[in-house]
Short mmCIF file of C-alpha atoms in Angstrom, two decimals:
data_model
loop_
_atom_site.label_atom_id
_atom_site.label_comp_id
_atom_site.label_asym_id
_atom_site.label_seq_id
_atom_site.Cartn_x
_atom_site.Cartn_y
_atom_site.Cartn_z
CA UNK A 1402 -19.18 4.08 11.79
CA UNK A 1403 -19.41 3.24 8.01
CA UNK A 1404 -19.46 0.67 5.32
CA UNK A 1405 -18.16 2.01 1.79
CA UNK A 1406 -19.82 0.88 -1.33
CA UNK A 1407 -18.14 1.81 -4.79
CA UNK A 1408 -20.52 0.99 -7.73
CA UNK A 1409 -18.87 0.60 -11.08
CA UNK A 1410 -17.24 4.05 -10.60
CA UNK A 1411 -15.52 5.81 -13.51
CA UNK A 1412 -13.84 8.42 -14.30
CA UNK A 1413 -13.13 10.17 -17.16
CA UNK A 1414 -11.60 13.41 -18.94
CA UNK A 1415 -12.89 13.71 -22.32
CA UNK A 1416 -10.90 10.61 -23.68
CA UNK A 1417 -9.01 10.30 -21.15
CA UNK A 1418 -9.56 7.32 -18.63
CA UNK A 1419 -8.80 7.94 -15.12
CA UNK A 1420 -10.53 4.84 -12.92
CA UNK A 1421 -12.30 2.30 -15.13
CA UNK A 1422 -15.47 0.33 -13.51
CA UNK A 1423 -14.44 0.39 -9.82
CA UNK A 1424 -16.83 -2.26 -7.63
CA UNK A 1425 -15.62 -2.65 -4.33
CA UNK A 1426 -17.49 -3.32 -1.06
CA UNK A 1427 -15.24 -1.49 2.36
CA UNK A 1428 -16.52 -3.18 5.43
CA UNK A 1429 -17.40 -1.16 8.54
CA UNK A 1430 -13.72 -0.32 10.88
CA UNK A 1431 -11.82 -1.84 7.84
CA UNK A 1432 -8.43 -0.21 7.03
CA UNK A 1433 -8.36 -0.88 3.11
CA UNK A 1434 -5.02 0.58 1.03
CA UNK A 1435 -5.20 1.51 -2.42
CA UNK A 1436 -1.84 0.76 -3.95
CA UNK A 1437 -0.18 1.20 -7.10
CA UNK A 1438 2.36 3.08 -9.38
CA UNK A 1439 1.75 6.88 -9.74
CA UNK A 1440 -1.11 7.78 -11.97
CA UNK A 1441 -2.57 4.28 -11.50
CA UNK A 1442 -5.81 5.99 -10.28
CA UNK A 1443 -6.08 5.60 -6.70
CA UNK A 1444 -6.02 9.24 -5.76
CA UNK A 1445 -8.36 9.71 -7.87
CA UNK A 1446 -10.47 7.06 -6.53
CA UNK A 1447 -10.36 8.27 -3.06
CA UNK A 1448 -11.39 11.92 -4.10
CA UNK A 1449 -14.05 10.53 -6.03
CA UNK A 1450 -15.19 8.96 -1.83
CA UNK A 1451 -14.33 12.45 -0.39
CA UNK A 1452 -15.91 14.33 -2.78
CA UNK A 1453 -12.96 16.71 -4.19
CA UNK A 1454 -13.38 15.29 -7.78
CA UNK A 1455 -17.16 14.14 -9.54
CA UNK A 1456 -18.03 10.59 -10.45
CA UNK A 1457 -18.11 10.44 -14.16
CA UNK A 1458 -20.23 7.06 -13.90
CA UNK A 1459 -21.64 4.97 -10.77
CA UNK A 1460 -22.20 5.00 -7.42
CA UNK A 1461 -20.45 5.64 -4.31
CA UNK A 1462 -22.14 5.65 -0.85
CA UNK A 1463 -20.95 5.88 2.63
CA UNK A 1464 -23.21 3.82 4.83
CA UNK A 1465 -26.71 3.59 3.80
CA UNK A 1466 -26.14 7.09 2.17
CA UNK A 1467 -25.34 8.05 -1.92
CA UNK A 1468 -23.20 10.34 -1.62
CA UNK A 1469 -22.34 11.53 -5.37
CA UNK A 1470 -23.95 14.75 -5.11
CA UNK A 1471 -23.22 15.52 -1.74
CA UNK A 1472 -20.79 17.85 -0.82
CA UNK A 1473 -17.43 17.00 1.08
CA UNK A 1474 -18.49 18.90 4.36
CA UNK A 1475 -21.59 16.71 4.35
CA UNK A 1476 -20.18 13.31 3.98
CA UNK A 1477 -18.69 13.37 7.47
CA UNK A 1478 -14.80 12.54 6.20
CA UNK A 1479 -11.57 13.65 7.71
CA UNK A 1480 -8.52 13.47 5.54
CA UNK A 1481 -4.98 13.45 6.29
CA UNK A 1482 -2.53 14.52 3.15
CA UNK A 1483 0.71 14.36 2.35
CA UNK A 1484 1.50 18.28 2.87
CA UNK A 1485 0.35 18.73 6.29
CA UNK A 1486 -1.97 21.72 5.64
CA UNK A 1487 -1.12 23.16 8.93
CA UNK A 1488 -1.77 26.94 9.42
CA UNK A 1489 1.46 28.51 10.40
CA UNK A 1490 0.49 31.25 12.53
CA UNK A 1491 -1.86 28.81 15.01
CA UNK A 1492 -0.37 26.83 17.78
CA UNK A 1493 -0.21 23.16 17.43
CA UNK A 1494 -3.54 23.40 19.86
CA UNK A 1495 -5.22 26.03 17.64
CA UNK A 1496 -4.26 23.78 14.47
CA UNK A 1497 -6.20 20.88 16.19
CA UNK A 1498 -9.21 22.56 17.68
CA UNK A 1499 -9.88 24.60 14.18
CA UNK A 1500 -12.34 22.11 12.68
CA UNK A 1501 -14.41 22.20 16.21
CA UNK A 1502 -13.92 26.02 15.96
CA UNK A 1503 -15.74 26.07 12.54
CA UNK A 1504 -18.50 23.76 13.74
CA UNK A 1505 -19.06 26.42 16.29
CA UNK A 1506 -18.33 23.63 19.25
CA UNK A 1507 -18.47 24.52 22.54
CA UNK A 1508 -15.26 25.43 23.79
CA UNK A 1509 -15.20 22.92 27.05
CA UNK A 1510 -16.08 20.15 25.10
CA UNK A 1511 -13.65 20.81 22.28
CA UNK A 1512 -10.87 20.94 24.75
CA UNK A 1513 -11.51 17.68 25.84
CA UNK A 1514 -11.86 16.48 22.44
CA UNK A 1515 -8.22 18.26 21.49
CA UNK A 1516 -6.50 17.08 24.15
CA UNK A 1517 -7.89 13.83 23.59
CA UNK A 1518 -6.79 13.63 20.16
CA UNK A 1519 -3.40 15.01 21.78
CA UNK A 1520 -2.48 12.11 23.74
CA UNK A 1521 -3.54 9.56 21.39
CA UNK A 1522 -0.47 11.17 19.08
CA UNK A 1523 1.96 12.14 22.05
CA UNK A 1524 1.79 15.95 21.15
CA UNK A 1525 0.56 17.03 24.84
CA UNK A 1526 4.13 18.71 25.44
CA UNK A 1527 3.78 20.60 21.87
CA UNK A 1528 0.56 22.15 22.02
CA UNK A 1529 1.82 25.82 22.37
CA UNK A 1530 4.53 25.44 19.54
CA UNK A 1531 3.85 27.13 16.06
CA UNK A 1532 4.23 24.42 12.95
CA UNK A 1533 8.03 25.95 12.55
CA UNK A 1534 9.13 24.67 15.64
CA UNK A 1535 8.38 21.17 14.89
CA UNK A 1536 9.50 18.52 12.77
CA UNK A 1537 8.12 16.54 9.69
CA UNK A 1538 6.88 14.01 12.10
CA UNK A 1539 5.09 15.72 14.64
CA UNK A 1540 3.71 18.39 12.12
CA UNK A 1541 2.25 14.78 10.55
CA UNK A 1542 0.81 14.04 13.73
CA UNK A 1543 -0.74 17.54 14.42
CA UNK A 1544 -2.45 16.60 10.90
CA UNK A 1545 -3.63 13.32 11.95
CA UNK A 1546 -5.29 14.84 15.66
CA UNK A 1547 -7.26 17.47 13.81
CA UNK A 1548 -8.46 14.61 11.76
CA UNK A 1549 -9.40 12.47 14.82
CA UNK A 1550 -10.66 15.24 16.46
CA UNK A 1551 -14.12 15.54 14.26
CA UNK A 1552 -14.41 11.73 15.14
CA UNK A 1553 -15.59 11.23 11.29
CA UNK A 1554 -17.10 8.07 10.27
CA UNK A 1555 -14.35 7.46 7.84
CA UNK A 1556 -10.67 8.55 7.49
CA UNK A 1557 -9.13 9.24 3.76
CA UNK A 1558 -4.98 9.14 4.36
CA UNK A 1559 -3.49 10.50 1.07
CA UNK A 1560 0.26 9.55 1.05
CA UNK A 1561 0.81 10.77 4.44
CA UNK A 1562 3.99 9.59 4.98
CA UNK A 1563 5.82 10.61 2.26
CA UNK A 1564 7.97 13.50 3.72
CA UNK A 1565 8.89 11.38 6.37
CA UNK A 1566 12.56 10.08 6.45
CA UNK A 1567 12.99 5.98 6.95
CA UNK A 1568 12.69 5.59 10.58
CA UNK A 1569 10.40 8.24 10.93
CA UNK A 1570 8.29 6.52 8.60
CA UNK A 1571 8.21 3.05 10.01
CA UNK A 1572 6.87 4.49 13.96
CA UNK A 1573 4.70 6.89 12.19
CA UNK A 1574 3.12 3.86 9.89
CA UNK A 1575 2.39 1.87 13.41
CA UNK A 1576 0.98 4.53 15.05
CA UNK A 1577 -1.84 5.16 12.57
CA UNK A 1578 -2.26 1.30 12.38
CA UNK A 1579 -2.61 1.40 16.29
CA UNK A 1580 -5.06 4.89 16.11
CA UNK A 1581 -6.98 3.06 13.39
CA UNK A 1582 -7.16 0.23 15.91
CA UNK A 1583 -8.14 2.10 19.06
CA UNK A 1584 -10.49 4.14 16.87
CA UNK A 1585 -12.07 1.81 14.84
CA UNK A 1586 -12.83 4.24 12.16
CA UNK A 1587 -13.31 2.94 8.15
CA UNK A 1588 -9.99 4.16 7.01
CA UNK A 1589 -9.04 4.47 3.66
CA UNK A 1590 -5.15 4.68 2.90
CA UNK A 1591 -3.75 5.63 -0.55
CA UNK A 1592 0.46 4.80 -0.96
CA UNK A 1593 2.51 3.76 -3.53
CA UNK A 1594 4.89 2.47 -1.16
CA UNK A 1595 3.85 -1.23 -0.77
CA UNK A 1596 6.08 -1.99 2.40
CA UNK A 1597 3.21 0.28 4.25
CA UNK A 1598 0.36 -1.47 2.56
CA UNK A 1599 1.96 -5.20 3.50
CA UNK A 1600 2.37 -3.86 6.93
CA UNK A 1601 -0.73 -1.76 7.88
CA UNK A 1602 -3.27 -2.95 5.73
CA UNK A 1603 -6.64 -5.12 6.23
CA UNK A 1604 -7.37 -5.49 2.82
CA UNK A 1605 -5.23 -4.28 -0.63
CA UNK A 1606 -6.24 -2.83 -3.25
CA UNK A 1607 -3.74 -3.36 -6.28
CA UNK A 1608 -4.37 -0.94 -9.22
CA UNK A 1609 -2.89 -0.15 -12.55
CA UNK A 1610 -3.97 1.76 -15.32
CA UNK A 1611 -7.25 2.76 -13.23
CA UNK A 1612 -8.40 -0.58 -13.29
CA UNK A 1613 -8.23 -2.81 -10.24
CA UNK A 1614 -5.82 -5.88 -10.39
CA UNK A 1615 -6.41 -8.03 -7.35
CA UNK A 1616 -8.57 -7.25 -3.75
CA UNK A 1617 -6.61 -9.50 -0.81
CA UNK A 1618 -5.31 -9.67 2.60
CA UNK A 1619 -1.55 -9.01 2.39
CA UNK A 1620 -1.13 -12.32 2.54
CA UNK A 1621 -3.25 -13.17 -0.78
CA UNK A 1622 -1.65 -10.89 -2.94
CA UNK A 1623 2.10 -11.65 -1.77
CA UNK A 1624 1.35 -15.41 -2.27
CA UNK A 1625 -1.13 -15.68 -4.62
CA UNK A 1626 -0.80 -12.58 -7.24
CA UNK A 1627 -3.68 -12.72 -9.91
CA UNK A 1628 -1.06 -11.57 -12.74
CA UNK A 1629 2.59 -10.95 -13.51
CA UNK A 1630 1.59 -6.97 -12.51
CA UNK A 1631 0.90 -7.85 -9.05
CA UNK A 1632 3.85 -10.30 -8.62
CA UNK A 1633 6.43 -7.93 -9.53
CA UNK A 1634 4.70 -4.70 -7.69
CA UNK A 1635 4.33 -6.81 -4.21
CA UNK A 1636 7.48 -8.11 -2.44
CA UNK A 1637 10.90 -6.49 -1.38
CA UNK A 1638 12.29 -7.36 -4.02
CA UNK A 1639 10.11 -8.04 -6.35
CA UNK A 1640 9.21 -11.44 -7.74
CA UNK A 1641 11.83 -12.89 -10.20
CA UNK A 1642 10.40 -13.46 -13.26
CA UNK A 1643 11.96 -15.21 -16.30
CA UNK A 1644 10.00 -16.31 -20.04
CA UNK A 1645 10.62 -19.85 -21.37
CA UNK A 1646 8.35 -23.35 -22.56
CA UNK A 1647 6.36 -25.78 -20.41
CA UNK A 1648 6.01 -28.97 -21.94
CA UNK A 1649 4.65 -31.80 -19.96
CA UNK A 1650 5.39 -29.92 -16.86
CA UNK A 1651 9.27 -29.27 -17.85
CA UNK A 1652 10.05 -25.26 -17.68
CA UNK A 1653 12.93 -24.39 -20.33
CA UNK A 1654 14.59 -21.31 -21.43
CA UNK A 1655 17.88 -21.11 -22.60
CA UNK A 1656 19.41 -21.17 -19.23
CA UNK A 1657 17.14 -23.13 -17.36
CA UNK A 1658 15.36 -26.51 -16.97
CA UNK A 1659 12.76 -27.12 -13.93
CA UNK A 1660 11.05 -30.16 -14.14
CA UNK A 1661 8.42 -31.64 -12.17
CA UNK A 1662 5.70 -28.40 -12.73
CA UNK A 1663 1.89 -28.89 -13.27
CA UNK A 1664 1.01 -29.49 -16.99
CA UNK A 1665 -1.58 -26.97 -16.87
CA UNK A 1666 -0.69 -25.65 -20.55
CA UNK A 1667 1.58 -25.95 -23.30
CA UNK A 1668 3.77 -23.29 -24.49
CA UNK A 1669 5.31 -19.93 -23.73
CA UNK A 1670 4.52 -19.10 -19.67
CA UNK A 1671 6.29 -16.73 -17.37
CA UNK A 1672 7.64 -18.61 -14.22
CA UNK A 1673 7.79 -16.77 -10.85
CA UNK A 1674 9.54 -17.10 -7.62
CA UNK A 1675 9.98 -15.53 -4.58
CA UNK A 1676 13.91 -15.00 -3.57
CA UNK A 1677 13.10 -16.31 -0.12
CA UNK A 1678 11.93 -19.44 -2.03
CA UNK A 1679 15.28 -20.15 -3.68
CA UNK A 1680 18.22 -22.02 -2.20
CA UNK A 1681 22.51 -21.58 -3.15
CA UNK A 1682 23.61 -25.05 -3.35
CA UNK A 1683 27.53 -26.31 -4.23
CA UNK A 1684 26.48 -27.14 -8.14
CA UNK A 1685 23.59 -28.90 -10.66
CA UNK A 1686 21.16 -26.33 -9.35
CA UNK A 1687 18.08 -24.97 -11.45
CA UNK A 1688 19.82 -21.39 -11.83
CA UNK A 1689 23.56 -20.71 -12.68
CA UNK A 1690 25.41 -17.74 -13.22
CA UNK A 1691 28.08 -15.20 -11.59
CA UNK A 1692 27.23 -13.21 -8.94
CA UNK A 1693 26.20 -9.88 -9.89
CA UNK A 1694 25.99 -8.20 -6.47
CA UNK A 1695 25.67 -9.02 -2.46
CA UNK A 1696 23.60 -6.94 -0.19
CA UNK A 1697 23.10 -7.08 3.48
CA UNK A 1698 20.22 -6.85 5.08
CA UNK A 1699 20.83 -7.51 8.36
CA UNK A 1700 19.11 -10.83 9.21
CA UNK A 1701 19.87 -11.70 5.59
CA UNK A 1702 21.46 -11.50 2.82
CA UNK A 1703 20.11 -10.87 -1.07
CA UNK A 1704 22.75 -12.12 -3.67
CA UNK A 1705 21.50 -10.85 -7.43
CA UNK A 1706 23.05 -13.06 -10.09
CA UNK A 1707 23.11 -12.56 -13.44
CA UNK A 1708 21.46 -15.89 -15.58
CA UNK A 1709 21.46 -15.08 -19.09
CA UNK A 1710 20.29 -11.46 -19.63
CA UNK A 1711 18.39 -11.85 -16.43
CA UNK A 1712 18.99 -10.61 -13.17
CA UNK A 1713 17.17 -12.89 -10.61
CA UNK A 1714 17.43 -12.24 -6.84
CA UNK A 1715 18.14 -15.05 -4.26
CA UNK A 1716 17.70 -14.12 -0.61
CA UNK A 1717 19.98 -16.53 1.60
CA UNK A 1718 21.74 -16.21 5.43
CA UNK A 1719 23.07 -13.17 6.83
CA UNK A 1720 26.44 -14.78 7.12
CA UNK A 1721 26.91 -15.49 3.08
CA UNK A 1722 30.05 -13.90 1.51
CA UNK A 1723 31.26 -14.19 -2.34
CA UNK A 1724 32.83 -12.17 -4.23
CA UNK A 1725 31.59 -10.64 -7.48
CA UNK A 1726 31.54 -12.91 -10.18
CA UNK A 1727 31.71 -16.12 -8.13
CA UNK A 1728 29.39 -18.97 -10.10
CA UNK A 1729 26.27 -20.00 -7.99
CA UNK A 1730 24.19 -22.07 -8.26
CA UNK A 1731 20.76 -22.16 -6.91
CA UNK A 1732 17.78 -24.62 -6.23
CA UNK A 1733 14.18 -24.05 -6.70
CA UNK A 1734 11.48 -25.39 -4.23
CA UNK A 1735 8.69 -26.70 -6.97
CA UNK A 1736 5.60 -26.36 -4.65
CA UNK A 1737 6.63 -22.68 -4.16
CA UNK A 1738 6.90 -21.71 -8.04
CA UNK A 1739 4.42 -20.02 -9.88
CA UNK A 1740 2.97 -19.83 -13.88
CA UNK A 1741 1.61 -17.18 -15.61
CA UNK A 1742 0.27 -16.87 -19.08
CA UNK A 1743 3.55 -15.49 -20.99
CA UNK A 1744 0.81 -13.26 -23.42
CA UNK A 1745 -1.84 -12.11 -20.83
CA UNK A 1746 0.52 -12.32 -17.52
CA UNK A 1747 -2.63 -14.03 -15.74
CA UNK A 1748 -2.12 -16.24 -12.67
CA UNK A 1749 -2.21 -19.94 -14.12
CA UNK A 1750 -1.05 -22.12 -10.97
CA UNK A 1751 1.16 -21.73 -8.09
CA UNK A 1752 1.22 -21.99 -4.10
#
C-alpha cells in the first residue's frame, strides 16, 4: 500500500496553464476525489500520478518512490476509465485475467486471482459472455476486476460512472466505495459529479481553473466552503447566494434585511445559505417573493422563488403545495448563514 505526495506540480502547454502549484499529501488506503467543472484540471492531475501526461514542474511520488520519470507500467497503478476498454472478442474471464496474462502469471494462480476479483463484483455467472452481451454496468464492473486483479498499490478511477444511467449509478458508486473498503487500496477518484464525491469520498479535492480551492472531508466543504466557488459547486442545489451591504451586522439589498450577523466588515459581502437552512413562515419573513416553481423530491420538497432578480431555493416538507405565483415568505436561521467577500468571494464567517 501507498501514500501519494504531490509537490507543487504544474502543468503547462506553452502559455497555456493546465494545473497550477498542486501540494497535496494522499494518506495510505485513503479514497481522495478530485472534483470540479470540466477542464478544471483534475484529469490532468491524475495522469500527471499515472504517468500518461509529464510533470511540467514538481514532484510526484508514490510511497517512498519519485516517480516523474518512471514509466506507467512501473509505478504499480491500475486505472479504471470511463470507456470501459474492454476487448470485444475476449470473454468477460479473458478480459480480467489479460493483465496477469501479460505479466506472464502462472495460470493456477491467476485463476484464483480472477475469480477472486469475480466475486468481489458479482460477475461469477458472466465470465463466459463476450462484452456485447452485457450491459453498461457489468461491462463497468469487468473494468473494475481487471483493475483489482493486479492488486496495485493505488487505484486511478477516471469518471467511471459516467455511462451509467441513475440507478445504475448510485449501486455502482457503493460498490466501489465498499471494494475500496474491503481492499484498502489508495484510490484516487476523478468526477465532476459532486453527489459521488459527497457520498464516496474520504477527502475532496475542489478545483477550478487548475488551481485547488479547498481540501476537506465532505462535511468541511458542504459546511464550511473556503469561497463563493465552492459554495455554489457543493450542495444539491447549490448554495443561494445573493449581493447586498453589512453594516453593523445588518445584511441589506434591495429586497432584503437580516439583522443580527457578525460585524466582521463593512461593505459589499455575498451572503450564503443552504435551502435546508431556510424556513416558509405565514408573513414578515427575511425573503419574499412569488413562487417560481415546486419540485418533489420525495422526502421533501424544494420551492424556488423568485426575490428580486434572484432565484433562491428553499427546501421545506414533502407535504407543501402552492401554486405558482403564491407570495412566501421565508425565515433565515442566523447561526446557519454565511459571508463572503463580495470582490474576492473568500469565506469571511459562517457555521
Amino acid at each position: 500500500m501507498a501514500s501519494i505526495s504531490l509537490k507543487n506540480v504544474q502543468k503547462r502547454w506553452g502559455k497555456t496553464v493546465g494545473v497550477k502549484d498542486f501540494n497535496l499529501e494522499i494518506a495510505d488506503q485513503e479514497f481522495l476525489v478530485l472534483l470540479g467543472p470540466s477542464g478544471c484540471g483534475k484529469t490532468t492531475t491524475m495522469r500527471m500520478i499515472a504517468g500518461l501526461e509529464d510533470i511540467t514542474q514538481g514532484e510526484v511520488m508514490i510511497g517512498d518512490r519519485v516517480v516523474n520519470n518512471l514509466e506507467p507500467k512501473d509505478r504499480d497503478i491500475a486505472m479504471v476509465f470511463q470507456s470501459y476498454g474492454l476487448y470485444p472478442t475476449m470473454t468477460v474471464y479473458d478480459n480480467i485475467r489479460f493483465p496477469l496474462k501479460i505479466r506472464g502469471e502462472d495460470k493456477a494462480a491467476a485463476h484464483e486471482r480472477v475469480m477472486r476479483a469475480a466475486a468481489m463484483v458479482e460477475l461469477e455467472p458472466f465470465l463466459d459472455r463476450k462484452p456485447a452481451a452485457l450491459s453498461g454496468g457489468q461491462r463497468q464492473r469487468v473494468a473494475l476486476a481487471r483493475a483489482i486483479v493486479r492488486e496495485p498499490t493505488v487505484f486511478l478511477m477516471d469518471e467511471p460512472l459516467s455511462n451509467l444511467d441513475a440507478k445504475l449509478r448510485v449501486s455502482t458508486r457503493a460498490q466501489i466505495k465498499n471494494l475500496q473498503h474491503e481492499l484498502k487500496t489508495t484510490t484516487i477518484y476523478v468526477t465532476h459529479d459532486q453527489i459521488e464525491a459527497m457520498t464516496m469520498a474520504d477527502r475532496i479535492v475542489v478545483m477550478s481553473q487548475g488551481e485547488i480551492q479547498q481540501v476537506g472531508t465532505p462535511e468541511e466543504v458542504y459546511n464550511h466552503p473556503n469561497n463563493t466557488f465552492v459554495a455554489a459547486f457543493i450542495g444539491s442545489p447549490a448554495m443561494n447566494l445573493t449581493d447586498g451591504t453589512l453594516e453593523g451586522g445588518v445584511f441589506t439589498n434591495s429586497h432584503i434585511r437580516l439583522p443580527g450577523l457578525p460585524a466582521v466588515i463593512e461593505g459589499p459581502v455575498t451572503l450564503g445559505y443552504r435551502a435546508e437552512d431556510a424556513n416558509l413562515v405565514e408573513q414578515g419573513g427575511h425573503l419574499n417573493g412569488p413562487i417560481f416553481s415546486t419540485e418533489l423530491l420525495g422526502d421533501a420538497t424544494m420551492v424556488t422563488c423568485k426575490v428580486g432578480d434572484q432565484l433562491l431555493s428553499v427546501k421545506t416538507d414533502k407535504d407543501f403545495r402552492a401554486p405558482i405565483g403564491q407570495p412566501m415568505s421565508a425565515s433565515l436561521d442566523l447561526a446557519t448563514c454565511h459571508l463572503f467577500d463580495a470582490t474576492t468571494g473568500e469565506r469571511l464567517t459562517g457555521r
